[in-house]
Each structure stands twice: as structure tokens, then as C-alpha cells.
Amino acid sequence: MSDNPDLSLPAKAPSMARYHDEPMTLHPAALYTLVDLTDAELSDLQRECETGCIDTGNERGASVRLASTSRFVGQPLRAVFDYHLELGRLNTFEPGYFIAAVNKEWRSKGVILVTLDDDELDCNVDSFRIKAVDAGLSVVNLQIGNSSWDEEKESYEFDPDDGDGDDDDGDDDDGDDDDDGDDDDDGDDNGDDDGPASPIENNPLGYYIPVYIHSSLSEDKVTADLEPAFKYKSPKDFACRIQAKLTPESSASGATSTQELIQQAASLHPIRCAKNRYLHKTHILVIDTADPVENGMLMVKLPSWDVSRSGTSEKTDLRQVGKETALATSQHIRIPYSCHDGLQTRFLILANGDADWPSEDVRAQPVFVVFQYTTHGKELGFGAQSIDPGAAKRKPGEERLVYAPEVIKRPRQGLERIAWNYDEAVRRFPWFCREKRFVDGLNKTFFVCVDGDDVGKTGPLLVRRRWDGNVWGRTREELLGLPVDDVKKVRVPIKEALALLEKGSEGRTDGMSESLRDFFS
């Protein structure tokens, strides 16, 4: 019997359109096999596929489960595809994704992950080979919107015939024997004061990401935290490159210390660019505190400088360029210290030119939290276009509304599903403000409840909850346990909601009704 089944699939699955208006579910991904595996081997495969989900707190069988009919031995993958379309109608398995073993040596050759719908909801079908240990968690990330299909494919797709890319025989065809992915054989990857050694070639991203870190932090730990798909790459393929450790010289704290470290990074950057010509010249990351998980990191846009001078071999000249750059005014934004929410969602979008650097006016605009519930399966974000008519024209980073998700990922605790309602929105509002503490202009007193699928007629609820508004250095339990008092609510026309919040939150209540003046008082 062939161990190389036909893996071709149709280009589209039009029947998937039926799920576009259905509520999000977290049904387990169905697991199939096209090769002859024993019951014990199938059980081992299921356990392997859901390993990542178990490690994050999910129960066994909740994320990956053998399909009702799981054996399609000797049949093409298309047979599984046709069956899965029918299985999805039963509302017991995830309809949009499935996993299939197509080789008996699945531990080394992986499994096939299939999507029956794409991120744009055009019902496009796609698949890629993924290690079994990553398959279940990849599906969960897709289900909760923590990642896109393209991101998962880029991070986890592999060719089992390529090996792992390691070369253990001591030979390196490019003549570089220090195994650091650079063209410098000095045996010292840190180099001298011109920075770490330069890579041999450019990164597929088009540049390397310069990272300057607080002196108390571990370079290896920071790279592991920020590098996309870190555990599947060798060091020579890392996009994030630590350029220097920065030490605050003054005893001051807060903005003064932050500005000092930005200036240190700016003064070093021209020399670093001379050593590594592939570094991004103007966009850098500066991790300015010893606790970046709490305090985030800085995305810095350096002022324009004469990049052509980075080609000079005169360090004196480069240091002068650095001094000039450090003395000029740099722009910076504090963002989450994380690969997805920080580096990918914020830094790369701006560094790639997909959005303009937000102006001070944009950053000063108020942003409001929205809780959505009892909307009978409407997609998260329902009502946003009516509350904020300009939403469609806003670029990433310019959003005026932040919707609270139904499913969140808690560190080391797995996934938590929240059954939103009015009471839960009021109780969890301070906690969610902390979760979004890096959103510029986030209002920590007023929020919106989209509490039905007819809010276009009835209007949403505006809610005011007074609390101290401090989101720094506080635990989830502390914020959820705050006393709930001084809460008011009022229902308003949906198209007036944002304008009323903007004016009322600033105390501009002239011309408002008595009930609104009382609400904003």
C-alpha cells in the first residue's frame, strides 16, 4: 500500500459560507489518517497533536479528537475533505480546519493541516505540513484569532526531506567557522564597540530588526521572547538582532531614564549600521526597563540621518553622526513586550510602511472599550461601523474602539472563555483596561455595551464606572476584586455614541439632555 497518498484538494469550499454568520466555537479539530495506523498509534498521534494545548491548560480531547470516521486508508485527501464538510454540519467538530496523518512516520514527517476557509472568508482551501506536536495549538490560535492562516503557515510549515538545517561536521561551505551566521571569523560574536558581527546576507523581511536592551536583561531571553517562530529557527535566521546593552547613567527614573536610553541607542546606531548594512536605519526597539513584561518596550523612530555615511570606515565620523542623531528629537511609542502584539502587530506595520507613524493628534484621541454580547452569533466588532463611521478609513493604530474578545489566553493557564453580559462587563472593565494598557488614549472611565443584534434601532449602552484608573503593577485578581460602585448607564442612538463619549468624557455637556448630563457628571 502506498505511503504517498494523493493530497490534492479543491480550490474552494463554497459551503463554508454558512458558518460566516455563526457564533465562534472552540470545537475540537477532527483528526484523520490516510495510512494504516493501529488504534494505539492513532491514540499516540492524538496525544502528540494536542500536546501544546494540554501544556496551556486545556483538557485532553478538548482541542484535537479523532473524527467519528477517522480512517481513510489508501484514499485521497479529497475523501476526507468531502466527509469533513458533512461532519461540520453536526456542530461537534471544528468545521473550518482538520488534521490528517498521511505518512506512517508522522513523528518525523509531520501531519497535514487543512483549512476550508481563508482569513478573508472567501472559502479558499489551503493546506501545509506541520509537526504533529504543533498542530493542535495552531488550530486553537486560528480559532481565537490569535494568529492568521498565513502567519501559522509561515511559522510552522516544514519540509521533512530538508532535515533540520544543522551542520554538525564542522564544515561550513561559506568559510565561516564561528557558527554565528555572520561573515566574521574572529571567534567573538559580540565584536568590539562597533557591535555584533554582521550576517552574511539580508533577511527575507528585507531588513534586520535592531534591538537595544536594558543592561539587566538576557540577550538570549529577549530574542526568544520576540523572534517569530523562534524555536524553529537557527540563530543565523533570526530577524531580531540585539545591538547593545544599555545602562542608565543617571539616578533619575521615568521619562528621564527612558530618554537617556533612547539617546544611547541613537548614538550607537550609525556604527551598528556600518557593521551590519541590513539593519533598519530609522526604526529600532529599545527595551528600557528591567521588567518589560509589565512596562512594555519602546518602538523608536529616529530622526533622518545621512545613511550614506554608514558606509564610511571612519569610526570618528560615525560617532559624530551618532551624537547628532542622539541630540535630535526621536519619536517613540510604548508597545507590548511580545512577538505578536508588539513586534508583529505594531513595529513591523510601521517599519514596513504599511501605516504612517501616528501623529500626536491621533495618539491623543480617546479610545473606548466595547463589550459585545447577546448578538446571536454576530462577528466580533458588530456595530463598530455605526458607532464610529470613520472606522473603515482608519489605519492600524488609529482605531477608536477596542472590542473585548470572548476567548482570552492567560499565561500558563490556557484559554478562558468569558460569557459577557452587563455585570461581567462592569466587573471586568478595570482588568481589561490593564490588558490594553499600551493603547494610547484609552479611556478608563467610560465604555460601550453592544448588547443585542438590534442596537441599530435600540442604541448601545454607554456605561460609566469610576475607579482609580491605575493599571500598572496590579494583578488580575486585584482588579477583578475592586468594589463595584458609582456605576451609571444610559442608552443612546448608535450613530451618536462616539461623539457623545468624546464630548461628555471631557465635560463638554452643553446642549445635552438632563439624563446625559447626569450620566457624565
Short mmCIF file of C-alpha atoms in Angstrom, two decimals:
data_model
loop_
_atom_site.label_atom_id
_atom_site.label_comp_id
_atom_site.label_asym_id
_atom_site.label_seq_id
_atom_site.Cartn_x
_atom_site.Cartn_y
_atom_site.Cartn_z
CA MET A 1 0.00 0.00 0.00
CA SER A 2 1.40 3.40 -0.99
CA ASP A 3 2.59 5.72 1.75
CA ASN A 4 2.29 8.67 -0.65
CA PRO A 5 -1.45 9.36 -0.98
CA ASP A 6 -2.98 11.94 -3.28
CA LEU A 7 -3.05 15.20 -1.28
CA SER A 8 -4.76 17.37 -3.89
CA LEU A 9 -7.77 19.40 -2.77
CA PRO A 10 -10.32 21.64 -4.49
CA ALA A 11 -9.52 25.35 -4.60
CA LYS A 12 -12.69 26.38 -2.78
CA ALA A 13 -15.29 25.10 -0.32
CA PRO A 14 -18.34 27.30 -1.05
CA SER A 15 -20.49 25.60 1.60
CA MET A 16 -18.25 27.13 4.30
CA ALA A 17 -20.09 30.42 3.76
CA ARG A 18 -22.85 29.06 6.03
CA TYR A 19 -20.54 29.49 9.03
CA HIS A 20 -19.70 33.13 8.40
CA ASP A 21 -22.65 34.34 10.46
CA GLU A 22 -22.42 31.61 13.08
CA PRO A 23 -21.06 32.29 16.59
CA MET A 24 -17.45 31.39 17.19
CA THR A 25 -16.96 27.93 18.70
CA LEU A 26 -13.98 26.12 20.13
CA HIS A 27 -14.91 22.64 18.97
CA PRO A 28 -12.01 20.18 18.72
CA ALA A 29 -10.19 19.76 15.42
CA ALA A 30 -11.01 16.46 13.72
CA LEU A 31 -8.09 14.07 13.26
CA TYR A 32 -7.94 11.62 10.32
CA THR A 33 -5.46 9.16 8.86
CA LEU A 34 -4.85 8.13 5.24
CA VAL A 35 -2.36 5.46 6.28
CA ASP A 36 -2.81 2.25 8.23
CA LEU A 37 -2.19 3.06 11.89
CA THR A 38 -3.12 0.83 14.80
CA ASP A 39 -5.51 2.07 17.48
CA ALA A 40 -2.52 2.61 19.79
CA GLU A 41 -0.69 4.60 17.10
CA LEU A 42 -3.76 6.75 16.48
CA SER A 43 -4.05 7.45 20.21
CA ASP A 44 -0.37 8.41 20.29
CA LEU A 45 -0.92 10.71 17.33
CA GLN A 46 -3.86 12.43 19.01
CA ARG A 47 -1.85 12.93 22.20
CA GLU A 48 1.03 14.39 20.21
CA CYS A 49 -1.21 16.77 18.26
CA GLU A 50 -2.80 18.20 21.41
CA THR A 51 0.42 18.44 23.44
CA GLY A 52 0.65 22.22 23.10
CA CYS A 53 -2.98 22.63 24.11
CA ILE A 54 -2.56 20.46 27.22
CA ASP A 55 0.52 22.46 28.17
CA THR A 56 -1.59 25.66 28.14
CA GLY A 57 -4.26 24.18 30.39
CA ASN A 58 -6.80 22.56 28.05
CA GLU A 59 -8.31 19.20 28.87
CA ARG A 60 -7.32 16.18 26.81
CA GLY A 61 -9.65 15.70 23.86
CA ALA A 62 -10.94 19.27 24.00
CA SER A 63 -8.70 20.58 21.20
CA VAL A 64 -7.97 17.56 18.97
CA ARG A 65 -10.12 14.46 18.71
CA LEU A 66 -10.42 11.51 16.33
CA ALA A 67 -13.27 12.12 13.90
CA SER A 68 -16.32 9.87 14.07
CA THR A 69 -14.94 8.16 10.97
CA SER A 70 -11.22 8.75 11.14
CA ARG A 71 -9.72 6.04 8.88
CA PHE A 72 -9.49 6.76 5.15
CA VAL A 73 -6.66 4.30 4.49
CA GLY A 74 -5.49 4.28 0.89
CA GLN A 75 -7.90 7.05 -0.11
CA PRO A 76 -7.03 10.54 -1.37
CA LEU A 77 -7.17 13.55 0.95
CA ARG A 78 -10.17 14.70 -1.07
CA ALA A 79 -12.20 11.88 0.52
CA VAL A 80 -11.51 13.32 3.98
CA PHE A 81 -12.37 16.79 2.67
CA ASP A 82 -15.78 15.63 1.41
CA TYR A 83 -16.53 13.80 4.66
CA HIS A 84 -15.45 16.73 6.82
CA LEU A 85 -17.84 19.09 5.05
CA GLU A 86 -20.68 16.89 6.25
CA LEU A 87 -19.20 16.38 9.70
CA GLY A 88 -19.05 20.13 10.25
CA ARG A 89 -22.83 20.41 9.98
CA LEU A 90 -23.21 18.36 13.18
CA ASN A 91 -21.67 21.18 15.27
CA THR A 92 -19.43 18.79 17.22
CA PHE A 93 -16.10 19.36 15.44
CA GLU A 94 -14.35 22.49 14.17
CA PRO A 95 -15.76 22.88 10.63
CA GLY A 96 -13.02 25.08 9.20
CA TYR A 97 -9.88 23.04 9.93
CA PHE A 98 -8.84 19.40 10.15
CA ILE A 99 -5.64 17.42 10.65
CA ALA A 100 -4.62 14.33 8.69
CA ALA A 101 -1.78 11.84 9.01
CA VAL A 102 -0.50 10.99 5.53
CA ASN A 103 2.69 9.10 6.45
CA LYS A 104 3.19 6.25 8.89
CA GLU A 105 6.35 8.05 10.06
CA TRP A 106 4.31 11.00 11.26
CA ARG A 107 6.71 11.76 14.10
CA SER A 108 9.41 12.76 11.62
CA LYS A 109 7.29 13.67 8.60
CA GLY A 110 4.53 15.55 10.39
CA VAL A 111 0.85 15.82 9.50
CA ILE A 112 -1.23 17.91 7.11
CA LEU A 113 -3.22 20.85 8.46
CA VAL A 114 -6.09 21.87 6.19
CA THR A 115 -8.25 25.00 6.17
CA LEU A 116 -11.55 25.07 4.32
CA ASP A 117 -11.83 28.85 4.52
CA ASP A 118 -9.33 31.69 4.37
CA ASP A 119 -8.84 34.78 6.53
CA GLU A 120 -10.81 36.89 4.05
CA LEU A 121 -13.78 34.47 4.26
CA ASP A 122 -13.63 33.72 0.53
CA CYS A 123 -13.89 29.96 1.18
CA ASN A 124 -10.43 29.31 -0.25
CA VAL A 125 -8.91 25.93 0.64
CA ASP A 126 -5.26 25.54 1.62
CA SER A 127 -3.01 23.12 3.49
CA PHE A 128 0.54 22.71 4.72
CA ARG A 129 2.68 20.15 6.50
CA ILE A 130 3.22 20.81 10.20
CA LYS A 131 4.86 18.93 13.04
CA ALA A 132 2.24 16.94 14.91
CA VAL A 133 3.22 18.49 18.23
CA ASP A 134 2.29 21.95 16.91
CA ALA A 135 -0.91 21.07 15.04
CA GLY A 136 -3.50 21.36 17.81
CA LEU A 137 -2.23 24.64 19.26
CA SER A 138 -2.04 26.08 15.76
CA VAL A 139 -5.75 25.35 15.24
CA VAL A 140 -6.61 26.94 18.61
CA ASN A 141 -4.64 30.08 17.70
CA LEU A 142 -6.60 30.29 14.46
CA GLN A 143 -9.92 29.74 16.22
CA ILE A 144 -9.45 32.56 18.71
CA GLY A 145 -7.94 34.94 16.18
CA ASN A 146 -4.57 34.97 17.89
CA SER A 147 -2.91 34.35 14.54
CA SER A 148 -3.79 34.28 10.85
CA TRP A 149 -3.51 31.32 8.49
CA ASP A 150 -0.61 32.95 6.65
CA GLU A 151 1.22 33.56 9.95
CA GLU A 152 0.76 29.96 11.07
CA LYS A 153 1.87 28.66 7.69
CA GLU A 154 4.95 30.88 7.67
CA SER A 155 5.86 29.88 11.22
CA TYR A 156 5.20 26.13 11.16
CA GLU A 157 5.33 24.78 7.60
CA PHE A 158 8.25 22.45 7.07
CA ASP A 159 9.65 20.02 4.52
CA PRO A 160 10.60 16.73 6.19
CA ASP A 161 13.07 15.99 3.40
CA ASP A 162 15.12 19.11 4.12
CA GLY A 163 16.39 17.98 7.53
CA ASP A 164 16.80 20.47 10.32
CA GLY A 165 19.42 22.59 8.64
CA ASP A 166 22.09 21.84 11.27
CA ASP A 167 25.61 21.01 10.18
CA ASP A 168 27.43 19.01 12.80
CA ASP A 169 30.52 18.02 10.78
CA GLY A 170 32.42 21.23 11.46
CA ASP A 171 32.47 22.18 7.76
CA ASP A 172 30.89 25.41 6.59
CA ASP A 173 30.82 25.99 2.86
CA ASP A 174 30.98 29.75 3.21
CA GLY A 175 34.19 29.60 5.20
CA ASP A 176 32.65 30.96 8.38
CA ASP A 177 33.68 28.64 11.21
CA ASP A 178 32.36 30.52 14.23
CA ASP A 179 28.76 29.27 13.70
CA ASP A 180 27.10 32.61 14.31
CA GLY A 181 25.63 33.15 10.86
CA ASP A 182 27.93 36.04 10.08
CA ASP A 183 30.92 36.63 7.87
CA ASP A 184 33.30 37.37 10.73
CA ASP A 185 35.67 34.62 11.84
CA ASP A 186 37.06 36.43 14.83
CA GLY A 187 35.55 33.96 17.28
CA ASP A 188 33.86 36.80 19.13
CA ASP A 189 30.21 37.26 18.21
CA ASN A 190 29.98 40.40 20.28
CA GLY A 191 32.78 42.11 18.36
CA ASP A 192 34.16 45.40 19.68
CA ASP A 193 32.36 48.71 20.10
CA ASP A 194 31.03 48.62 16.55
CA GLY A 195 28.59 45.94 17.62
CA PRO A 196 27.81 42.29 16.99
CA ALA A 197 29.07 40.61 13.84
CA SER A 198 27.21 41.16 10.60
CA PRO A 199 25.09 38.47 8.93
CA ILE A 200 26.22 37.20 5.54
CA GLU A 201 23.01 38.11 3.71
CA ASN A 202 19.80 40.03 4.19
CA ASN A 203 16.77 38.66 5.99
CA PRO A 204 13.67 37.71 3.93
CA LEU A 205 11.89 40.51 5.77
CA GLY A 206 14.11 42.96 3.86
CA TYR A 207 15.98 44.15 6.93
CA TYR A 208 17.08 43.07 10.39
CA ILE A 209 15.31 44.48 13.45
CA PRO A 210 17.71 46.43 15.71
CA VAL A 211 17.04 45.76 19.40
CA TYR A 212 18.73 47.66 22.22
CA ILE A 213 18.09 46.25 25.69
CA HIS A 214 18.36 47.22 29.35
CA SER A 215 21.65 46.03 30.85
CA SER A 216 19.89 43.72 33.34
CA LEU A 217 18.23 41.61 30.64
CA SER A 218 19.44 38.42 28.96
CA GLU A 219 20.08 38.75 25.23
CA ASP A 220 19.05 35.14 24.64
CA LYS A 221 15.81 35.54 26.62
CA VAL A 222 14.83 38.74 24.78
CA THR A 223 15.49 37.12 21.40
CA ALA A 224 13.42 34.07 22.38
CA ASP A 225 10.56 36.31 23.53
CA LEU A 226 10.44 38.50 20.41
CA GLU A 227 11.63 36.40 17.48
CA PRO A 228 8.74 34.96 15.39
CA ALA A 229 8.83 31.13 15.35
CA PHE A 230 11.97 31.26 17.49
CA LYS A 231 12.20 27.56 18.30
CA TYR A 232 12.08 26.59 14.62
CA LYS A 233 14.96 28.82 13.51
CA SER A 234 18.70 28.70 13.77
CA PRO A 235 20.42 31.86 15.08
CA LYS A 236 21.58 32.88 11.61
CA ASP A 237 17.93 33.20 10.55
CA PHE A 238 16.82 35.45 13.41
CA ALA A 239 15.31 38.76 12.28
CA CYS A 240 15.75 40.33 15.73
CA ARG A 241 19.36 41.31 16.39
CA ILE A 242 20.45 42.56 19.81
CA GLN A 243 22.77 45.52 19.17
CA ALA A 244 23.81 46.60 22.65
CA LYS A 245 23.02 46.56 26.34
CA LEU A 246 22.16 50.00 27.69
CA THR A 247 22.89 51.16 31.23
CA PRO A 248 21.13 54.19 32.74
CA GLU A 249 23.83 56.52 33.97
CA SER A 250 21.69 58.90 35.98
CA SER A 251 19.79 58.21 39.17
CA ALA A 252 16.67 59.65 37.65
CA SER A 253 13.75 57.44 36.70
CA GLY A 254 10.72 57.55 34.45
CA ALA A 255 10.87 59.70 31.33
CA THR A 256 14.36 60.99 32.07
CA SER A 257 15.84 57.48 32.19
CA THR A 258 13.82 56.46 29.15
CA GLN A 259 15.05 59.40 27.10
CA GLU A 260 18.60 58.69 28.23
CA LEU A 261 18.47 55.11 26.91
CA ILE A 262 16.88 56.22 23.65
CA GLN A 263 19.77 58.66 23.20
CA GLN A 264 22.29 55.92 23.96
CA ALA A 265 20.71 53.69 21.31
CA ALA A 266 20.53 56.54 18.78
CA SER A 267 24.18 57.42 19.27
CA LEU A 268 25.24 53.78 18.70
CA HIS A 269 23.01 53.07 15.74
CA PRO A 270 25.08 54.57 12.88
CA ILE A 271 28.10 52.48 13.95
CA ARG A 272 25.88 49.40 14.15
CA CYS A 273 24.53 50.12 10.65
CA ALA A 274 28.08 50.39 9.33
CA LYS A 275 28.80 46.92 10.69
CA ASN A 276 25.50 45.41 9.54
CA ARG A 277 24.27 47.20 6.44
CA TYR A 278 20.99 45.28 6.55
CA LEU A 279 19.78 46.80 9.82
CA HIS A 280 16.72 49.03 9.62
CA LYS A 281 18.15 52.53 9.65
CA THR A 282 15.42 54.52 11.40
CA HIS A 283 13.10 52.13 13.26
CA ILE A 284 14.55 50.44 16.35
CA LEU A 285 13.32 48.72 19.51
CA VAL A 286 14.54 49.93 22.89
CA ILE A 287 13.75 47.85 25.98
CA ASP A 288 14.27 50.48 28.63
CA THR A 289 13.34 48.73 31.90
CA ALA A 290 14.28 45.59 33.79
CA ASP A 291 10.65 44.38 33.68
CA PRO A 292 9.46 44.64 30.06
CA VAL A 293 6.55 42.23 30.60
CA GLU A 294 4.97 44.84 32.87
CA ASN A 295 6.31 48.01 31.26
CA GLY A 296 6.47 47.04 27.60
CA MET A 297 9.14 48.24 25.20
CA LEU A 298 9.73 51.30 23.06
CA MET A 299 9.30 51.45 19.33
CA VAL A 300 11.54 54.35 18.32
CA LYS A 301 11.62 56.30 15.08
CA LEU A 302 14.95 58.02 14.77
CA PRO A 303 15.24 61.37 13.02
CA SER A 304 16.53 61.27 9.46
CA TRP A 305 20.30 60.94 9.24
CA ASP A 306 22.77 60.66 6.39
CA VAL A 307 22.60 56.90 5.84
CA SER A 308 25.30 57.13 3.16
CA ARG A 309 27.80 57.95 5.88
CA SER A 310 27.23 54.49 7.40
CA GLY A 311 29.44 53.21 4.59
CA THR A 312 32.47 55.05 5.92
CA SER A 313 35.20 53.17 7.73
CA GLU A 314 35.99 56.10 9.98
CA LYS A 315 34.54 55.43 13.42
CA THR A 316 35.18 59.02 14.42
CA ASP A 317 32.82 60.16 11.68
CA LEU A 318 30.22 57.55 12.63
CA ARG A 319 30.36 58.56 16.28
CA GLN A 320 29.73 62.15 15.24
CA VAL A 321 26.70 61.05 13.23
CA GLY A 322 25.53 59.17 16.32
CA LYS A 323 25.90 62.22 18.53
CA GLU A 324 23.92 64.32 16.06
CA THR A 325 21.20 61.66 15.90
CA ALA A 326 21.02 61.39 19.68
CA LEU A 327 20.66 65.15 20.11
CA ALA A 328 17.82 65.35 17.60
CA THR A 329 14.28 64.63 18.75
CA SER A 330 13.24 60.99 18.39
CA GLN A 331 9.64 59.80 18.38
CA HIS A 332 8.68 56.78 20.41
CA ILE A 333 5.63 54.71 21.32
CA ARG A 334 5.40 52.21 24.17
CA ILE A 335 4.11 48.84 22.93
CA PRO A 336 3.61 45.38 24.47
CA TYR A 337 6.73 43.29 25.00
CA SER A 338 5.61 40.37 22.88
CA CYS A 339 6.18 38.88 19.47
CA HIS A 340 2.58 39.09 18.24
CA ASP A 341 1.02 42.11 19.97
CA GLY A 342 4.21 44.16 19.99
CA LEU A 343 6.66 43.31 17.25
CA GLN A 344 4.34 41.90 14.58
CA THR A 345 1.20 43.98 15.18
CA ARG A 346 2.88 47.32 15.88
CA PHE A 347 6.56 47.51 14.94
CA LEU A 348 6.52 45.67 11.61
CA ILE A 349 3.46 47.53 10.32
CA LEU A 350 5.20 50.87 10.81
CA ALA A 351 8.69 49.73 9.80
CA ASN A 352 7.28 48.20 6.59
CA GLY A 353 5.44 51.43 5.76
CA ASP A 354 2.00 49.80 5.93
CA ALA A 355 0.85 52.63 8.21
CA ASP A 356 2.08 56.12 8.96
CA TRP A 357 3.74 56.90 12.25
CA PRO A 358 0.81 58.10 14.40
CA SER A 359 0.77 61.83 14.93
CA GLU A 360 0.40 63.36 18.38
CA ASP A 361 -3.17 64.32 17.47
CA VAL A 362 -4.02 60.72 16.61
CA ARG A 363 -2.42 59.41 19.79
CA ALA A 364 -4.32 61.95 21.87
CA GLN A 365 -7.72 60.88 20.55
CA PRO A 366 -9.78 58.95 23.11
CA VAL A 367 -10.24 55.21 22.61
CA PHE A 368 -13.17 53.36 24.17
CA VAL A 369 -13.65 49.73 25.17
CA VAL A 370 -16.65 47.88 23.72
CA PHE A 371 -18.23 44.74 25.21
CA GLN A 372 -20.42 42.75 22.81
CA TYR A 373 -22.98 40.18 23.93
CA THR A 374 -26.41 38.68 23.10
CA THR A 375 -25.80 39.48 19.43
CA HIS A 376 -26.67 35.93 18.38
CA GLY A 377 -23.51 34.95 16.57
CA LYS A 378 -22.65 38.30 15.05
CA GLU A 379 -18.93 38.64 14.36
CA LEU A 380 -16.83 40.41 16.99
CA GLY A 381 -16.87 44.08 16.05
CA PHE A 382 -20.59 44.16 15.28
CA GLY A 383 -21.82 47.75 15.34
CA ALA A 384 -18.36 49.33 15.04
CA GLN A 385 -19.07 50.97 11.69
CA SER A 386 -22.19 52.64 13.10
CA ILE A 387 -20.59 53.73 16.37
CA ASP A 388 -17.53 55.05 14.53
CA PRO A 389 -18.47 55.95 10.92
CA GLY A 390 -14.81 56.60 10.12
CA ALA A 391 -13.64 53.15 11.24
CA ALA A 392 -13.20 51.77 7.72
CA LYS A 393 -10.79 54.57 6.81
CA ARG A 394 -8.62 54.28 9.88
CA LYS A 395 -5.20 52.67 9.57
CA PRO A 396 -3.71 50.20 12.06
CA GLY A 397 -3.02 52.01 15.30
CA GLU A 398 -5.72 54.63 14.71
CA GLU A 399 -8.69 52.63 16.00
CA ARG A 400 -11.13 54.43 18.29
CA LEU A 401 -12.86 51.30 19.59
CA VAL A 402 -11.36 48.20 21.23
CA TYR A 403 -13.69 45.19 21.39
CA ALA A 404 -13.21 42.72 24.23
CA PRO A 405 -12.81 39.15 22.89
CA GLU A 406 -14.87 36.21 24.09
CA VAL A 407 -11.82 33.98 24.49
CA ILE A 408 -8.54 35.09 26.02
CA LYS A 409 -5.23 33.35 26.53
CA ARG A 410 -3.94 33.51 30.09
CA PRO A 411 -0.21 32.99 30.68
CA ARG A 412 0.45 29.41 31.82
CA GLN A 413 -3.30 28.96 32.40
CA GLY A 414 -4.58 28.11 28.92
CA LEU A 415 -7.68 29.58 27.30
CA GLU A 416 -10.52 31.23 29.18
CA ARG A 417 -13.95 31.74 27.64
CA ILE A 418 -15.89 34.71 29.04
CA ALA A 419 -19.68 34.76 28.87
CA TRP A 420 -20.08 38.50 28.54
CA ASN A 421 -23.11 40.30 29.96
CA TYR A 422 -23.63 43.67 31.58
CA ASP A 423 -22.48 42.61 35.05
CA GLU A 424 -19.36 40.89 33.71
CA ALA A 425 -18.51 43.95 31.59
CA VAL A 426 -18.77 46.23 34.62
CA ARG A 427 -16.75 43.85 36.82
CA ARG A 428 -14.00 43.14 34.31
CA PHE A 429 -13.62 46.66 32.90
CA PRO A 430 -10.61 47.64 35.08
CA TRP A 431 -8.91 44.34 34.27
CA PHE A 432 -9.46 44.80 30.53
CA CYS A 433 -8.06 48.33 30.77
CA ARG A 434 -4.90 46.75 32.17
CA GLU A 435 -4.83 44.21 29.33
CA LYS A 436 -4.92 47.16 26.89
CA ARG A 437 -2.67 49.45 28.91
CA PHE A 438 -0.43 50.18 25.93
CA VAL A 439 -3.28 51.62 23.84
CA ASP A 440 -2.75 55.38 23.60
CA GLY A 441 -5.72 57.43 24.76
CA LEU A 442 -7.63 54.51 26.30
CA ASN A 443 -10.47 55.91 28.40
CA LYS A 444 -10.63 54.16 31.77
CA THR A 445 -13.96 55.53 32.96
CA PHE A 446 -16.48 55.12 30.13
CA PHE A 447 -17.21 52.13 27.92
CA VAL A 448 -19.83 50.81 25.49
CA CYS A 449 -22.06 47.73 25.61
CA VAL A 450 -23.35 46.42 22.28
CA ASP A 451 -25.98 44.30 24.00
CA GLY A 452 -28.17 42.97 21.21
CA ASP A 453 -28.38 42.42 17.48
CA ASP A 454 -30.90 45.27 17.19
CA VAL A 455 -28.65 48.03 18.60
CA GLY A 456 -29.06 49.84 15.29
CA LYS A 457 -32.61 50.56 16.46
CA THR A 458 -32.37 50.48 20.23
CA GLY A 459 -28.92 52.01 20.51
CA PRO A 460 -25.98 50.76 22.61
CA LEU A 461 -25.48 51.30 26.33
CA LEU A 462 -22.93 53.82 27.48
CA VAL A 463 -21.58 52.86 30.89
CA ARG A 464 -19.60 54.87 33.41
CA ARG A 465 -17.63 53.09 36.14
CA ARG A 466 -15.47 55.18 38.38
CA TRP A 467 -12.31 53.63 39.84
CA ASP A 468 -8.74 54.86 40.36
CA GLY A 469 -7.71 54.04 36.77
CA ASN A 470 -4.29 52.70 37.77
CA VAL A 471 -3.35 49.77 35.51
CA TRP A 472 0.35 49.46 36.38
CA GLY A 473 1.79 46.87 38.73
CA ARG A 474 -1.57 45.35 39.61
CA THR A 475 -2.71 41.75 39.38
CA ARG A 476 -5.73 40.37 37.59
CA GLU A 477 -7.23 39.22 40.89
CA GLU A 478 -6.80 42.64 42.46
CA LEU A 479 -8.55 44.42 39.60
CA LEU A 480 -11.38 41.90 39.37
CA GLY A 481 -11.90 42.24 43.11
CA LEU A 482 -12.29 46.02 43.17
CA PRO A 483 -15.59 47.18 44.70
CA VAL A 484 -18.21 47.91 42.06
CA ASP A 485 -19.82 51.21 42.93
CA ASP A 486 -20.63 54.56 41.34
CA VAL A 487 -21.81 52.96 38.10
CA LYS A 488 -24.22 54.64 35.71
CA LYS A 489 -25.60 53.74 32.31
CA VAL A 490 -27.60 55.39 29.55
CA ARG A 491 -28.84 54.22 26.17
CA VAL A 492 -28.12 56.47 23.18
CA PRO A 493 -28.59 56.39 19.39
CA ILE A 494 -25.81 54.29 17.92
CA LYS A 495 -24.56 56.93 15.48
CA GLU A 496 -24.26 59.50 18.26
CA ALA A 497 -22.45 57.24 20.73
CA LEU A 498 -18.84 58.11 19.90
CA ALA A 499 -19.43 61.86 19.64
CA LEU A 500 -21.28 61.87 22.98
CA LEU A 501 -18.47 59.94 24.66
CA GLU A 502 -15.83 62.28 23.27
CA LYS A 503 -17.62 65.40 24.48
CA GLY A 504 -19.01 64.06 27.74
CA SER A 505 -15.74 62.49 28.89
CA GLU A 506 -14.18 65.95 28.58
CA GLY A 507 -17.02 67.62 30.49
CA ARG A 508 -18.48 69.31 27.41
CA THR A 509 -22.16 68.62 28.16
CA ASP A 510 -23.76 71.86 26.97
CA GLY A 511 -26.83 71.08 24.89
CA MET A 512 -27.12 67.52 26.20
CA SER A 513 -30.28 66.15 27.81
CA GLU A 514 -30.64 66.08 31.57
CA SER A 515 -30.10 62.32 31.66
CA LEU A 516 -26.85 62.63 29.71
CA ARG A 517 -25.60 65.50 31.86
CA ASP A 518 -26.30 63.39 34.93
CA PHE A 519 -24.51 60.41 33.34
CA PHE A 520 -21.36 62.41 32.58
CA SER A 521 -21.35 64.32 35.88
#
